[in-house]
Amino acid sequence: DGGITQSPKYLFRKEGQNVTLSCEQNLNHDAMYWYRQDPGQGLRLIYYSQIVNDFQKGDIAEGYSVSREKKESFPLTVTSAQKNPTAFYLCASSTSGTGYYYGYTFGSGTRLTVV
Amino acid sequence: GENVEQHPSTLSVQEGDSAVIKCTYSDSASNYFPWYKQELGKGPQLIIDIRSNVGEKKDQRIAVTLNKTAKHFSLHITETQPEDSAVYFCAAPNNAGNMLTFGGGTRLMVKP
């Protein structure tokens, strides 16, 4: 079955550490996205990529970095510069659109906690 | 850019009643409007969507209506059940049409 997989489901980070969240999709989607969700809050865009080897900052990119070396993969690194990283992180993918648009497919999320 | 506002932020209904969530958007060129359901600790899932060439779409107990003139669209859930309890998000494409802008979410609670 096609889908989008995030790992790990739970992640604990010590102060000053960088951690990387994995996102893999086998839907042949061109576009991929990372969102941050705080308790009881909506979705805030961190980074997005419309095509391999290209990505753009979203609304809250500071303290995060990404890469898009393969169409299937869009890992997110939470760096030590991110002062409040405890949150639920969601990855999504979609067919890149002009004209006829399709919805996103979301992963099941990674819950990151600073210890 | 596109601005999507969603109301109410929380909604509590009795089991069997109907629930309505409304979203407004700013870009009159937007042509695609999805709704997502997010259960606790999970990622959002697409439950229904509508394109601008129709005014209403139904799927069993769920329906979405679109008013292009007023630039708003609504999610209607009839005969609500406890398993409908979740956070619901609406969305609309941004100006460039290459990504979605999400509403702030509605927490729906269905009381048995």
mmCIF file of C-alpha atoms in Angstrom:
data_model
loop_
_atom_site.group_PDB
_atom_site.id
_atom_site.type_symbol
_atom_site.label_atom_id
_atom_site.label_comp_id
_atom_site.label_asym_id
_atom_site.label_seq_id
_atom_site.Cartn_x
_atom_site.Cartn_y
_atom_site.Cartn_z
ATOM 1 C CA ASP A 1 0.000 0.000 0.000
ATOM 2 C CA GLY A 2 1.199 3.496 -0.770
ATOM 3 C CA GLY A 3 1.658 5.870 2.096
ATOM 4 C CA ILE A 4 3.859 8.218 4.035
ATOM 5 C CA THR A 5 5.917 6.986 6.975
ATOM 6 C CA GLN A 6 7.358 9.062 9.787
ATOM 7 C CA SER A 7 9.873 7.734 12.271
ATOM 8 C CA PRO A 8 10.413 7.539 15.092
ATOM 9 C CA LYS A 9 6.976 7.930 16.673
ATOM 10 C CA TYR A 10 8.513 9.320 19.862
ATOM 11 C CA LEU A 11 11.861 11.106 20.170
ATOM 12 C CA PHE A 12 13.638 12.583 23.151
ATOM 13 C CA ARG A 13 16.285 15.259 22.766
ATOM 14 C CA LYS A 14 18.759 16.532 25.281
ATOM 15 C CA GLU A 15 19.556 20.199 25.476
ATOM 16 C CA GLY A 16 22.061 21.209 22.794
ATOM 17 C CA GLN A 17 21.535 18.153 20.625
ATOM 18 C CA ASN A 18 20.546 18.014 16.984
ATOM 19 C CA VAL A 19 17.989 15.378 16.076
ATOM 20 C CA THR A 20 16.671 14.227 12.716
ATOM 21 C CA LEU A 21 13.099 13.184 11.988
ATOM 22 C CA SER A 22 12.531 10.862 9.078
ATOM 23 C CA CYS A 23 9.788 11.149 6.458
ATOM 24 C CA GLU A 24 9.471 8.680 3.569
ATOM 25 C CA GLN A 25 6.708 8.396 0.973
ATOM 26 C CA ASN A 26 6.042 5.873 -1.784
ATOM 27 C CA LEU A 27 3.169 7.770 -3.381
ATOM 28 C CA ASN A 28 5.340 9.245 -6.130
ATOM 29 C CA HIS A 29 4.398 12.701 -4.893
ATOM 30 C CA ASP A 30 6.533 15.628 -5.993
ATOM 31 C CA ALA A 31 5.847 17.932 -3.049
ATOM 32 C CA MET A 32 6.603 17.349 0.626
ATOM 33 C CA TYR A 33 5.995 19.470 3.713
ATOM 34 C CA TRP A 34 6.872 19.676 7.402
ATOM 35 C CA TYR A 35 4.474 21.108 9.971
ATOM 36 C CA ARG A 36 4.764 21.730 13.669
ATOM 37 C CA GLN A 37 1.759 21.343 15.955
ATOM 38 C CA ASP A 38 1.726 22.502 19.568
ATOM 39 C CA PRO A 39 -0.907 21.211 22.030
ATOM 40 C CA GLY A 40 -4.367 22.461 21.119
ATOM 41 C CA GLN A 41 -2.975 24.479 18.231
ATOM 42 C CA GLY A 42 -3.153 24.422 14.466
ATOM 43 C CA LEU A 43 -0.554 23.514 11.842
ATOM 44 C CA ARG A 44 2.436 25.767 11.324
ATOM 45 C CA LEU A 45 4.575 25.284 8.203
ATOM 46 C CA ILE A 46 8.306 24.761 8.800
ATOM 47 C CA TYR A 47 9.686 23.875 5.358
ATOM 48 C CA TYR A 48 8.372 22.613 2.059
ATOM 49 C CA SER A 49 9.816 21.150 -1.109
ATOM 50 C CA GLN A 50 8.116 21.128 -4.505
ATOM 51 C CA ILE A 51 10.824 19.174 -6.274
ATOM 52 C CA VAL A 52 14.008 17.205 -5.591
ATOM 53 C CA ASN A 53 17.032 19.312 -4.588
ATOM 54 C CA ASP A 54 14.890 22.355 -3.871
ATOM 55 C CA PHE A 55 13.123 23.499 -0.701
ATOM 56 C CA GLN A 56 11.696 26.687 0.749
ATOM 57 C CA LYS A 57 11.302 28.112 4.229
ATOM 58 C CA GLY A 58 7.871 28.214 5.746
ATOM 59 C CA ASP A 59 6.563 30.437 8.515
ATOM 60 C CA ILE A 60 8.715 29.065 11.354
ATOM 61 C CA ALA A 61 11.941 27.772 9.734
ATOM 62 C CA GLU A 62 14.375 29.173 12.318
ATOM 63 C CA GLY A 63 16.197 26.402 14.155
ATOM 64 C CA TYR A 64 15.289 23.748 11.595
ATOM 65 C CA SER A 65 16.957 22.394 8.457
ATOM 66 C CA VAL A 66 15.900 19.989 5.708
ATOM 67 C CA SER A 67 17.248 18.203 2.648
ATOM 68 C CA ARG A 68 15.559 16.735 -0.427
ATOM 69 C CA GLU A 69 18.086 14.488 -2.140
ATOM 70 C CA LYS A 70 15.509 11.901 -3.181
ATOM 71 C CA LYS A 71 11.906 12.249 -4.250
ATOM 72 C CA GLU A 72 10.805 9.781 -1.580
ATOM 73 C CA SER A 73 12.563 11.346 1.395
ATOM 74 C CA PHE A 74 12.379 14.697 3.205
ATOM 75 C CA PRO A 75 14.185 14.522 6.590
ATOM 76 C CA LEU A 76 13.873 17.337 9.109
ATOM 77 C CA THR A 77 16.708 18.221 11.487
ATOM 78 C CA VAL A 78 15.839 20.069 14.669
ATOM 79 C CA THR A 79 19.004 21.920 15.604
ATOM 80 C CA SER A 80 20.180 23.190 18.975
ATOM 81 C CA ALA A 81 19.240 26.670 17.762
ATOM 82 C CA GLN A 82 15.572 25.738 18.126
ATOM 83 C CA LYS A 83 14.931 26.846 21.706
ATOM 84 C CA ASN A 84 11.532 25.279 22.210
ATOM 85 C CA PRO A 85 11.397 22.142 20.074
ATOM 86 C CA THR A 86 8.927 20.122 22.143
ATOM 87 C CA ALA A 87 5.996 19.574 19.773
ATOM 88 C CA PHE A 88 4.233 17.150 17.449
ATOM 89 C CA TYR A 89 5.812 17.149 13.976
ATOM 90 C CA LEU A 90 3.834 16.199 10.895
ATOM 91 C CA CYS A 91 5.123 15.426 7.425
ATOM 92 C CA ALA A 92 2.850 15.567 4.379
ATOM 93 C CA SER A 93 3.096 15.031 0.642
ATOM 94 C CA SER A 94 1.064 15.921 -2.417
ATOM 95 C CA THR A 95 1.218 16.026 -6.160
ATOM 96 C CA SER A 96 2.628 19.413 -7.080
ATOM 97 C CA GLY A 97 -0.074 21.490 -8.570
ATOM 98 C CA THR A 98 -0.882 23.913 -11.198
ATOM 99 C CA GLY A 99 -4.514 23.975 -12.085
ATOM 100 C CA TYR A 100 -6.077 20.764 -10.824
ATOM 101 C CA TYR A 101 -5.247 20.406 -7.156
ATOM 102 C CA TYR A 102 -5.110 17.415 -4.840
ATOM 103 C CA GLY A 103 -5.098 17.195 -1.059
ATOM 104 C CA TYR A 104 -2.222 16.319 1.195
ATOM 105 C CA THR A 105 -1.435 12.885 2.608
ATOM 106 C CA PHE A 106 -0.116 13.190 6.151
ATOM 107 C CA GLY A 107 2.155 10.897 8.102
ATOM 108 C CA SER A 108 1.285 9.707 11.594
ATOM 109 C CA GLY A 109 3.596 12.218 13.258
ATOM 110 C CA THR A 110 6.652 12.306 15.533
ATOM 111 C CA ARG A 111 6.320 13.579 19.078
ATOM 112 C CA LEU A 112 9.561 15.289 20.096
ATOM 113 C CA THR A 113 10.270 16.019 23.736
ATOM 114 C CA VAL A 114 13.226 17.875 25.209
ATOM 115 C CA VAL A 115 14.564 16.262 28.371
ATOM 116 C CA GLY B 1 -1.531 35.346 0.369
ATOM 117 C CA GLU B 2 -4.554 33.201 1.093
ATOM 118 C CA ASN B 3 -6.147 33.649 4.520
ATOM 119 C CA VAL B 4 -8.405 30.903 5.900
ATOM 120 C CA GLU B 5 -10.466 31.479 9.029
ATOM 121 C CA GLN B 6 -12.306 28.654 10.759
ATOM 122 C CA HIS B 7 -15.164 28.815 13.289
ATOM 123 C CA PRO B 8 -15.918 27.761 15.915
ATOM 124 C CA SER B 9 -12.667 26.734 17.579
ATOM 125 C CA THR B 10 -14.538 24.287 19.823
ATOM 126 C CA LEU B 11 -17.917 22.652 19.335
ATOM 127 C CA SER B 12 -19.761 20.353 21.707
ATOM 128 C CA VAL B 13 -22.844 18.449 20.550
ATOM 129 C CA GLN B 14 -25.011 15.661 21.864
ATOM 130 C CA GLU B 15 -24.749 12.308 20.132
ATOM 131 C CA GLY B 16 -27.208 12.185 17.240
ATOM 132 C CA ASP B 17 -27.247 15.940 16.717
ATOM 133 C CA SER B 18 -25.721 17.694 13.714
ATOM 134 C CA ALA B 19 -22.476 19.668 13.709
ATOM 135 C CA VAL B 20 -21.505 22.470 11.353
ATOM 136 C CA ILE B 21 -18.050 24.002 10.961
ATOM 137 C CA LYS B 22 -17.524 27.026 8.741
ATOM 138 C CA CYS B 23 -14.473 28.400 6.963
ATOM 139 C CA THR B 24 -13.959 31.604 5.036
ATOM 140 C CA TYR B 25 -11.186 32.237 2.513
ATOM 141 C CA SER B 26 -9.800 35.375 0.944
ATOM 142 C CA ASP B 27 -8.614 34.433 -2.567
ATOM 143 C CA SER B 28 -11.525 34.339 -4.992
ATOM 144 C CA ALA B 29 -9.406 32.259 -7.409
ATOM 145 C CA SER B 30 -9.199 29.336 -4.970
ATOM 146 C CA ASN B 31 -10.763 26.251 -6.521
ATOM 147 C CA TYR B 32 -10.220 23.353 -4.126
ATOM 148 C CA PHE B 33 -11.381 22.981 -0.512
ATOM 149 C CA PRO B 34 -10.483 19.902 1.554
ATOM 150 C CA TRP B 35 -11.447 18.944 5.093
ATOM 151 C CA TYR B 36 -9.216 16.929 7.386
ATOM 152 C CA LYS B 37 -9.984 15.001 10.583
ATOM 153 C CA GLN B 38 -7.253 14.595 13.188
ATOM 154 C CA GLU B 39 -7.734 12.097 15.986
ATOM 155 C CA LEU B 40 -5.679 12.397 19.148
ATOM 156 C CA GLY B 41 -2.016 11.594 18.587
ATOM 157 C CA LYS B 42 -2.451 10.931 14.867
ATOM 158 C CA GLY B 43 -1.885 12.757 11.617
ATOM 159 C CA PRO B 44 -4.796 14.521 9.844
ATOM 160 C CA GLN B 45 -6.733 12.464 7.322
ATOM 161 C CA LEU B 46 -8.645 13.799 4.338
ATOM 162 C CA ILE B 47 -12.344 13.105 4.863
ATOM 163 C CA ILE B 48 -13.989 15.075 2.075
ATOM 164 C CA ASP B 49 -13.127 17.752 -0.463
ATOM 165 C CA ILE B 50 -14.965 19.939 -2.944
ATOM 166 C CA ARG B 51 -13.954 21.729 -6.110
ATOM 167 C CA SER B 52 -15.286 25.087 -7.164
ATOM 168 C CA ASN B 53 -17.428 23.736 -10.002
ATOM 169 C CA VAL B 54 -19.972 22.248 -7.557
ATOM 170 C CA GLY B 55 -21.884 23.683 -4.642
ATOM 171 C CA GLU B 56 -22.281 20.594 -2.478
ATOM 172 C CA LYS B 57 -20.802 17.154 -2.016
ATOM 173 C CA LYS B 58 -21.989 14.353 0.271
ATOM 174 C CA ASP B 59 -20.423 11.190 1.595
ATOM 175 C CA GLN B 60 -22.731 9.298 3.948
ATOM 176 C CA ARG B 61 -23.087 11.438 7.106
ATOM 177 C CA ILE B 62 -20.624 14.084 5.930
ATOM 178 C CA ALA B 63 -21.288 16.910 3.498
ATOM 179 C CA VAL B 64 -19.461 20.013 2.380
ATOM 180 C CA THR B 65 -21.124 23.098 0.911
ATOM 181 C CA LEU B 66 -19.415 25.886 -0.975
ATOM 182 C CA ASN B 67 -20.568 29.467 -1.495
ATOM 183 C CA LYS B 68 -18.135 31.038 -3.944
ATOM 184 C CA THR B 69 -19.810 34.420 -3.892
ATOM 185 C CA ALA B 70 -19.467 34.752 -0.142
ATOM 186 C CA LYS B 71 -16.146 32.878 -0.150
ATOM 187 C CA HIS B 72 -17.045 30.387 2.508
ATOM 188 C CA PHE B 73 -17.422 26.633 2.768
ATOM 189 C CA SER B 74 -18.828 24.472 5.521
ATOM 190 C CA LEU B 75 -18.558 20.927 6.839
ATOM 191 C CA HIS B 76 -21.802 19.307 7.949
ATOM 192 C CA ILE B 77 -21.845 16.134 10.023
ATOM 193 C CA THR B 78 -25.261 14.582 10.650
ATOM 194 C CA GLU B 79 -26.236 11.991 13.269
ATOM 195 C CA THR B 80 -22.990 12.565 15.143
ATOM 196 C CA GLN B 81 -21.357 9.663 16.959
ATOM 197 C CA PRO B 82 -18.696 9.641 19.702
ATOM 198 C CA GLU B 83 -16.108 8.515 17.142
ATOM 199 C CA ASP B 84 -16.640 11.806 15.303
ATOM 200 C CA SER B 85 -14.887 13.518 18.221
ATOM 201 C CA ALA B 86 -11.650 14.945 16.803
ATOM 202 C CA VAL B 87 -10.064 18.132 15.520
ATOM 203 C CA TYR B 88 -11.200 19.183 12.062
ATOM 204 C CA PHE B 89 -9.186 21.409 9.716
ATOM 205 C CA CYS B 90 -10.309 23.151 6.554
ATOM 206 C CA ALA B 91 -7.883 24.352 3.877
ATOM 207 C CA ALA B 92 -7.653 26.268 0.625
ATOM 208 C CA PRO B 93 -4.874 26.674 -1.958
ATOM 209 C CA ASN B 94 -2.537 29.641 -1.713
ATOM 210 C CA ASN B 95 -2.316 32.279 -4.431
ATOM 211 C CA ALA B 96 0.252 30.330 -6.403
ATOM 212 C CA GLY B 97 -1.929 27.217 -6.212
ATOM 213 C CA ASN B 98 0.994 25.073 -5.134
ATOM 214 C CA MET B 99 0.188 24.470 -1.478
ATOM 215 C CA LEU B 100 -2.599 24.607 1.075
ATOM 216 C CA THR B 101 -3.326 27.198 3.746
ATOM 217 C CA PHE B 102 -5.040 25.635 6.777
ATOM 218 C CA GLY B 103 -7.662 27.028 9.095
ATOM 219 C CA GLY B 104 -6.973 27.086 12.814
ATOM 220 C CA GLY B 105 -8.925 23.898 13.531
ATOM 221 C CA THR B 106 -12.160 23.018 15.358
ATOM 222 C CA ARG B 107 -12.231 20.634 18.293
ATOM 223 C CA LEU B 108 -15.492 18.696 18.034
ATOM 224 C CA MET B 109 -16.714 16.833 21.099
ATOM 225 C CA VAL B 110 -19.676 14.475 20.772
ATOM 226 C CA LYS B 111 -21.224 13.665 24.133
ATOM 227 C CA PRO B 112 -22.833 10.237 24.440
#
